[in-house]
Structure formats: structure tokens, C-alpha cells
PDB file of N, CA and C in Angstrom:
ATOM      1  N   UNK A  52      96.819  82.116 106.230  1.00  0.00           N
ATOM      2  CA  UNK A  52      97.927  81.565 106.352  1.00  0.00           C
ATOM      3  C   UNK A  52      98.521  80.426 105.517  1.00  0.00           C
ATOM      4  N   UNK A  53      98.218  79.327 105.125  1.00  0.00           N
ATOM      5  CA  UNK A  53      98.088  77.725 104.537  1.00  0.00           C
ATOM      6  C   UNK A  53      98.598  78.178 102.704  1.00  0.00           C
ATOM      7  N   UNK A  54      98.275  79.445 102.303  1.00  0.00           N
ATOM      8  CA  UNK A  54      98.862  79.230 100.924  1.00  0.00           C
ATOM      9  C   UNK A  54     100.330  80.162 101.269  1.00  0.00           C
ATOM     10  N   UNK A  55     100.102  81.112 102.525  1.00  0.00           N
ATOM     11  CA  UNK A  55     101.049  81.549 102.528  1.00  0.00           C
ATOM     12  C   UNK A  55     102.922  80.299 102.428  1.00  0.00           C
ATOM     13  N   UNK A  56     102.127  80.198 103.943  1.00  0.00           N
ATOM     14  CA  UNK A  56     102.617  79.021 104.045  1.00  0.00           C
ATOM     15  C   UNK A  56     103.118  77.893 102.757  1.00  0.00           C
ATOM     16  N   UNK A  57     101.982  77.337 101.735  1.00  0.00           N
ATOM     17  CA  UNK A  57     102.845  77.259 100.710  1.00  0.00           C
ATOM     18  C   UNK A  57     103.858  77.952 100.226  1.00  0.00           C
ATOM     19  N   UNK A  58     102.922  78.738  99.672  1.00  0.00           N
ATOM     20  CA  UNK A  58     104.006  79.610  98.673  1.00  0.00           C
ATOM     21  C   UNK A  58     105.212  80.025  98.650  1.00  0.00           C
ATOM     22  N   UNK A  59     105.400  79.681 100.620  1.00  0.00           N
ATOM     23  CA  UNK A  59     106.872  80.102 101.087  1.00  0.00           C
ATOM     24  C   UNK A  59     108.089  78.399 100.305  1.00  0.00           C
ATOM     25  N   UNK A  60     107.389  77.744 100.928  1.00  0.00           N
ATOM     26  CA  UNK A  60     107.992  76.767 100.617  1.00  0.00           C
ATOM     27  C   UNK A  60     108.131  76.296  98.911  1.00  0.00           C
ATOM     28  N   UNK A  61     106.840  76.954  98.591  1.00  0.00           N
ATOM     29  CA  UNK A  61     107.414  76.832  96.845  1.00  0.00           C
ATOM     30  C   UNK A  61     108.631  77.261  96.635  1.00  0.00           C
ATOM     31  N   UNK A  62     108.458  78.391  97.008  1.00  0.00           N
ATOM     32  CA  UNK A  62     110.289  79.419  96.654  1.00  0.00           C
ATOM     33  C   UNK A  62     111.035  78.964  96.831  1.00  0.00           C
ATOM     34  N   UNK A  63     111.428  78.214  98.328  1.00  0.00           N
ATOM     35  CA  UNK A  63     112.254  77.367  98.396  1.00  0.00           C
ATOM     36  C   UNK A  63     112.727  76.204  97.786  1.00  0.00           C
ATOM     37  N   UNK A  64     111.896  75.863  97.076  1.00  0.00           N
ATOM     38  CA  UNK A  64     111.589  74.211  96.173  1.00  0.00           C
ATOM     39  C   UNK A  64     112.197  74.754  94.424  1.00  0.00           C
ATOM     40  N   UNK A  65     111.936  76.249  94.358  1.00  0.00           N
ATOM     41  CA  UNK A  65     112.551  76.745  92.869  1.00  0.00           C
ATOM     42  C   UNK A  65     113.555  77.808  93.414  1.00  0.00           C
ATOM     43  N   UNK A  66     113.811  77.779  93.878  1.00  0.00           N
ATOM     44  CA  UNK A  66     115.242  77.960  94.893  1.00  0.00           C
ATOM     45  C   UNK A  66     116.198  76.454  95.231  1.00  0.00           C
ATOM     46  N   UNK A  67     115.999  76.258  94.691  1.00  0.00           N
ATOM     47  CA  UNK A  67     117.272  74.765  94.675  1.00  0.00           C
ATOM     48  C   UNK A  67     116.999  74.212  93.370  1.00  0.00           C
ATOM     49  N   UNK A  68     115.578  73.850  92.198  1.00  0.00           N
ATOM     50  CA  UNK A  68     115.591  73.009  91.968  1.00  0.00           C
ATOM     51  C   UNK A  68     115.570  73.863  90.739  1.00  0.00           C
ATOM     52  N   UNK A  69     116.164  75.782  90.291  1.00  0.00           N
ATOM     53  CA  UNK A  69     115.454  76.526  88.840  1.00  0.00           C
ATOM     54  C   UNK A  69     117.416  76.032  88.062  1.00  0.00           C
ATOM     55  N   UNK A  70     116.800  75.757  87.184  1.00  0.00           N
ATOM     56  CA  UNK A  70     118.114  76.058  85.850  1.00  0.00           C
ATOM     57  C   UNK A  70     117.438  76.433  84.468  1.00  0.00           C
ATOM     58  N   UNK A  71     118.524  77.624  84.214  1.00  0.00           N
ATOM     59  CA  UNK A  71     118.476  78.227  83.007  1.00  0.00           C
ATOM     60  C   UNK A  71     119.280  77.712  81.611  1.00  0.00           C
ATOM     61  N   UNK A  72     118.457  77.407  81.476  1.00  0.00           N
ATOM     62  CA  UNK A  72     118.824  76.907  79.464  1.00  0.00           C
ATOM     63  C   UNK A  72     119.455  78.049  78.476  1.00  0.00           C
ATOM     64  N   UNK A  73     120.773  77.978  78.424  1.00  0.00           N
ATOM     65  CA  UNK A  73     121.500  79.753  77.532  1.00  0.00           C
ATOM     66  C   UNK A  73     121.525  79.047  76.310  1.00  0.00           C
ATOM     67  N   UNK A  74     122.147  78.035  76.168  1.00  0.00           N
ATOM     68  CA  UNK A  74     121.220  77.130  74.851  1.00  0.00           C
ATOM     69  C   UNK A  74     121.436  75.521  74.631  1.00  0.00           C
ATOM     70  N   UNK A  75     121.799  75.051  73.919  1.00  0.00           N
ATOM     71  CA  UNK A  75     121.581  73.704  74.198  1.00  0.00           C
ATOM     72  C   UNK A  75     122.770  72.439  75.080  1.00  0.00           C
ATOM     73  N   UNK A  76     123.485  73.717  74.823  1.00  0.00           N
ATOM     74  CA  UNK A  76     124.842  72.855  75.610  1.00  0.00           C
ATOM     75  C   UNK A  76     124.897  73.642  76.657  1.00  0.00           C
ATOM     76  N   UNK A  77     124.309  74.506  77.216  1.00  0.00           N
ATOM     77  CA  UNK A  77     124.646  75.215  78.093  1.00  0.00           C
ATOM     78  C   UNK A  77     123.730  75.511  78.646  1.00  0.00           C
ATOM     79  N   UNK A  78     124.116  74.657  80.254  1.00  0.00           N
ATOM     80  CA  UNK A  78     122.800  75.272  81.308  1.00  0.00           C
ATOM     81  C   UNK A  78     123.636  75.384  82.577  1.00  0.00           C
ATOM     82  N   UNK A  79     122.749  76.523  83.133  1.00  0.00           N
ATOM     83  CA  UNK A  79     123.647  77.308  85.011  1.00  0.00           C
ATOM     84  C   UNK A  79     122.217  77.225  85.528  1.00  0.00           C
ATOM     85  N   UNK A  80     122.712  76.871  86.900  1.00  0.00           N
ATOM     86  CA  UNK A  80     121.844  77.085  87.876  1.00  0.00           C
ATOM     87  C   UNK A  80     121.777  78.339  88.464  1.00  0.00           C
ATOM     88  N   UNK A  81     119.746  78.943  88.481  1.00  0.00           N
ATOM     89  CA  UNK A  81     119.826  80.071  89.012  1.00  0.00           C
ATOM     90  C   UNK A  81     119.941  80.004  90.317  1.00  0.00           C
ATOM     91  N   UNK A  82     120.202  80.595  90.388  1.00  0.00           N
ATOM     92  CA  UNK A  82     120.650  81.541  91.999  1.00  0.00           C
ATOM     93  C   UNK A  82     120.060  82.439  92.840  1.00  0.00           C
ATOM     94  N   UNK A  83     119.071  82.579  93.800  1.00  0.00           N
ATOM     95  CA  UNK A  83     118.831  83.751  94.717  1.00  0.00           C
ATOM     96  C   UNK A  83     118.615  83.283  96.700  1.00  0.00           C
ATOM     97  N   UNK A  84     118.282  84.380  97.156  1.00  0.00           N
ATOM     98  CA  UNK A  84     117.815  83.831  98.603  1.00  0.00           C
ATOM     99  C   UNK A  84     117.550  85.017  98.840  1.00  0.00           C
ATOM    100  N   UNK A  85     116.202  84.569  98.843  1.00  0.00           N
ATOM    101  CA  UNK A  85     115.545  85.511 100.247  1.00  0.00           C
ATOM    102  C   UNK A  85     114.811  85.543 101.809  1.00  0.00           C
ATOM    103  N   UNK A  86     114.042  86.667 102.467  1.00  0.00           N
ATOM    104  CA  UNK A  86     113.972  86.955 103.577  1.00  0.00           C
ATOM    105  C   UNK A  86     112.053  86.989 103.556  1.00  0.00           C
ATOM    106  N   UNK A  87     111.931  86.751 104.849  1.00  0.00           N
ATOM    107  CA  UNK A  87     110.223  87.222 105.026  1.00  0.00           C
ATOM    108  C   UNK A  87     110.155  87.432 106.382  1.00  0.00           C
ATOM    109  N   UNK A  88     109.577  87.908 106.644  1.00  0.00           N
ATOM    110  CA  UNK A  88     108.824  88.409 108.026  1.00  0.00           C
ATOM    111  C   UNK A  88     107.180  88.568 107.918  1.00  0.00           C
ATOM    112  N   UNK A  89     106.604  87.552 108.814  1.00  0.00           N
ATOM    113  CA  UNK A  89     105.093  87.427 108.783  1.00  0.00           C
ATOM    114  C   UNK A  89     105.020  88.676 109.282  1.00  0.00           C
ATOM    115  N   UNK A  90     103.811  89.645 109.916  1.00  0.00           N
ATOM    116  CA  UNK A  90     103.207  90.572 110.501  1.00  0.00           C
ATOM    117  C   UNK A  90     101.453  90.580 110.915  1.00  0.00           C
ATOM    118  N   UNK A  91     101.752  90.411 112.719  1.00  0.00           N
ATOM    119  CA  UNK A  91      99.943  89.880 112.862  1.00  0.00           C
ATOM    120  C   UNK A  91      99.158  91.355 113.329  1.00  0.00           C
ATOM    121  N   UNK A  92     100.488  92.084 113.797  1.00  0.00           N
ATOM    122  CA  UNK A  92      99.519  93.323 113.465  1.00  0.00           C
ATOM    123  C   UNK A  92     100.068  94.201 112.691  1.00  0.00           C
ATOM    124  N   UNK A  93      99.679  95.638 112.875  1.00  0.00           N
ATOM    125  CA  UNK A  93     100.173  97.058 112.946  1.00  0.00           C
ATOM    126  C   UNK A  93     101.664  97.096 113.276  1.00  0.00           C
ATOM    127  N   UNK A  94     102.677  96.873 112.703  1.00  0.00           N
ATOM    128  CA  UNK A  94     103.825  96.857 112.915  1.00  0.00           C
ATOM    129  C   UNK A  94     104.835  97.589 111.902  1.00  0.00           C
ATOM    130  N   UNK A  95     106.320  98.178 112.460  1.00  0.00           N
ATOM    131  CA  UNK A  95     106.776  98.935 112.684  1.00  0.00           C
ATOM    132  C   UNK A  95     107.799  98.945 110.533  1.00  0.00           C
ATOM    133  N   UNK A  96     107.083  99.490 109.878  1.00  0.00           N
ATOM    134  CA  UNK A  96     107.614  98.975 108.101  1.00  0.00           C
ATOM    135  C   UNK A  96     109.404  98.823 108.004  1.00  0.00           C
ATOM    136  N   UNK A  97     110.152  99.801 109.505  1.00  0.00           N
ATOM    137  CA  UNK A  97     111.800 100.250 108.778  1.00  0.00           C
ATOM    138  C   UNK A  97     111.563  98.975 109.641  1.00  0.00           C
ATOM    139  N   UNK A  98     111.545  98.508 110.716  1.00  0.00           N
ATOM    140  CA  UNK A  98     111.833  97.237 111.798  1.00  0.00           C
ATOM    141  C   UNK A  98     111.358  96.360 110.967  1.00  0.00           C
ATOM    142  N   UNK A  99     110.316  95.649 110.122  1.00  0.00           N
ATOM    143  CA  UNK A  99     109.535  94.993 109.300  1.00  0.00           C
ATOM    144  C   UNK A  99     111.016  94.758 108.387  1.00  0.00           C
ATOM    145  N   UNK A 100     111.117  95.506 107.369  1.00  0.00           N
ATOM    146  CA  UNK A 100     112.312  95.265 106.436  1.00  0.00           C
ATOM    147  C   UNK A 100     113.129  94.783 107.046  1.00  0.00           C
ATOM    148  N   UNK A 101     114.145  95.405 108.145  1.00  0.00           N
ATOM    149  CA  UNK A 101     115.419  95.167 108.700  1.00  0.00           C
ATOM    150  C   UNK A 101     115.314  94.184 108.921  1.00  0.00           C
ATOM    151  N   UNK A 102     114.096  92.844 110.046  1.00  0.00           N
ATOM    152  CA  UNK A 102     114.203  91.389 109.656  1.00  0.00           C
ATOM    153  C   UNK A 102     114.494  90.637 108.894  1.00  0.00           C
ATOM    154  N   UNK A 103     113.422  91.592 108.166  1.00  0.00           N
ATOM    155  CA  UNK A 103     113.358  89.962 106.603  1.00  0.00           C
ATOM    156  C   UNK A 103     114.400  90.243 105.641  1.00  0.00           C
ATOM    157  N   UNK A 104     115.541  91.540 105.860  1.00  0.00           N
ATOM    158  CA  UNK A 104     116.993  91.307 105.347  1.00  0.00           C
ATOM    159  C   UNK A 104     117.617  90.629 106.065  1.00  0.00           C
ATOM    160  N   UNK A 105     117.634  90.746 107.151  1.00  0.00           N
ATOM    161  CA  UNK A 105     119.172  89.774 107.939  1.00  0.00           C
ATOM    162  C   UNK A 105     118.347  88.188 107.450  1.00  0.00           C
ATOM    163  N   UNK A 106     116.912  88.130 107.637  1.00  0.00           N
ATOM    164  CA  UNK A 106     117.046  86.794 107.223  1.00  0.00           C
ATOM    165  C   UNK A 106     117.190  86.544 105.567  1.00  0.00           C
ATOM    166  N   UNK A 107     117.330  87.075 105.291  1.00  0.00           N
ATOM    167  CA  UNK A 107     117.654  86.820 103.114  1.00  0.00           C
ATOM    168  C   UNK A 107     118.949  87.121 103.397  1.00  0.00           C
ATOM    169  N   UNK A 108     120.161  87.320 104.162  1.00  0.00           N
ATOM    170  CA  UNK A 108     121.250  86.893 104.634  1.00  0.00           C
ATOM    171  C   UNK A 108     121.436  85.857 105.246  1.00  0.00           C
ATOM    172  N   UNK A 109     120.770  85.365 105.889  1.00  0.00           N
ATOM    173  CA  UNK A 109     120.166  84.385 106.751  1.00  0.00           C
ATOM    174  C   UNK A 109     120.515  83.304 105.642  1.00  0.00           C
ATOM    175  N   UNK A 110     119.633  83.173 105.172  1.00  0.00           N
ATOM    176  CA  UNK A 110     119.364  82.324 104.028  1.00  0.00           C
ATOM    177  C   UNK A 110     120.322  82.449 102.559  1.00  0.00           C
ATOM    178  N   UNK A 111     121.099  83.090 103.175  1.00  0.00           N
ATOM    179  CA  UNK A 111     121.534  83.474 101.620  1.00  0.00           C
ATOM    180  C   UNK A 111     122.744  82.161 101.837  1.00  0.00           C
ATOM    181  N   UNK A 112     123.468  82.902 103.531  1.00  0.00           N
ATOM    182  CA  UNK A 112     125.096  82.371 104.352  1.00  0.00           C
ATOM    183  C   UNK A 112     124.700  80.761 104.775  1.00  0.00           C
ATOM    184  N   UNK A 113     123.321  80.018 104.808  1.00  0.00           N
ATOM    185  CA  UNK A 113     122.776  78.706 105.115  1.00  0.00           C
ATOM    186  C   UNK A 113     123.045  77.805 103.341  1.00  0.00           C
ATOM    187  N   UNK A 114     122.387  78.943 102.234  1.00  0.00           N
ATOM    188  CA  UNK A 114     122.424  77.881 100.722  1.00  0.00           C
ATOM    189  C   UNK A 114     124.643  78.186 100.050  1.00  0.00           C
ATOM    190  N   UNK A 115     125.035  78.886 101.235  1.00  0.00           N
ATOM    191  CA  UNK A 115     126.580  78.417 100.529  1.00  0.00           C
ATOM    192  C   UNK A 115     126.413  77.661 101.390  1.00  0.00           C
ATOM    193  N   UNK A 116     126.463  77.053 102.687  1.00  0.00           N
ATOM    194  CA  UNK A 116     126.769  75.696 103.045  1.00  0.00           C
ATOM    195  C   UNK A 116     126.881  74.573 102.603  1.00  0.00           C
ATOM    196  N   UNK A 117     124.881  74.553 101.911  1.00  0.00           N
ATOM    197  CA  UNK A 117     124.816  73.682 101.655  1.00  0.00           C
ATOM    198  C   UNK A 117     125.347  72.861 100.078  1.00  0.00           C
ATOM    199  N   UNK A 118     126.100  73.943  99.797  1.00  0.00           N
ATOM    200  CA  UNK A 118     127.337  73.392  98.183  1.00  0.00           C
ATOM    201  C   UNK A 118     128.152  73.176  97.926  1.00  0.00           C
TER     202      UNK A 118
END
């Protein structure tokens, strides 16, 4: 579980700090949103997917407010 938490924090860092250098004079920030669900047992795949999707849209909404 610790490795998973580290990976999620790393994604957050990458999400906030990624830049694409298109040329010497042109750089643009890379933007993406993500959502995740941690299932502890056998769960309904469709329900988990829906929850992760909702979290992705929440992440996207929060990032728009930050800018």
C-alpha cells in the first residue's frame, strides 16, 4: 500500500510540474487529470470505474480553480 501511495503522490507532482519543450523558444505546460479507487476486496468493476471517473472530474475541477 505504501508503494501505491507514493505512486499517487508522484502523479500529483508530475501533474503540477510537467512542461513540453516544443522548440528552443516554445514550452507549454502539460495538463492531465486522473482519478483512482482502491478496492480492498472483490468489487463491482462498473461501480469502481464510475467512482474513479467521478474522482477524475473532481480532480479536473480542482485544477481549474488552482490556475
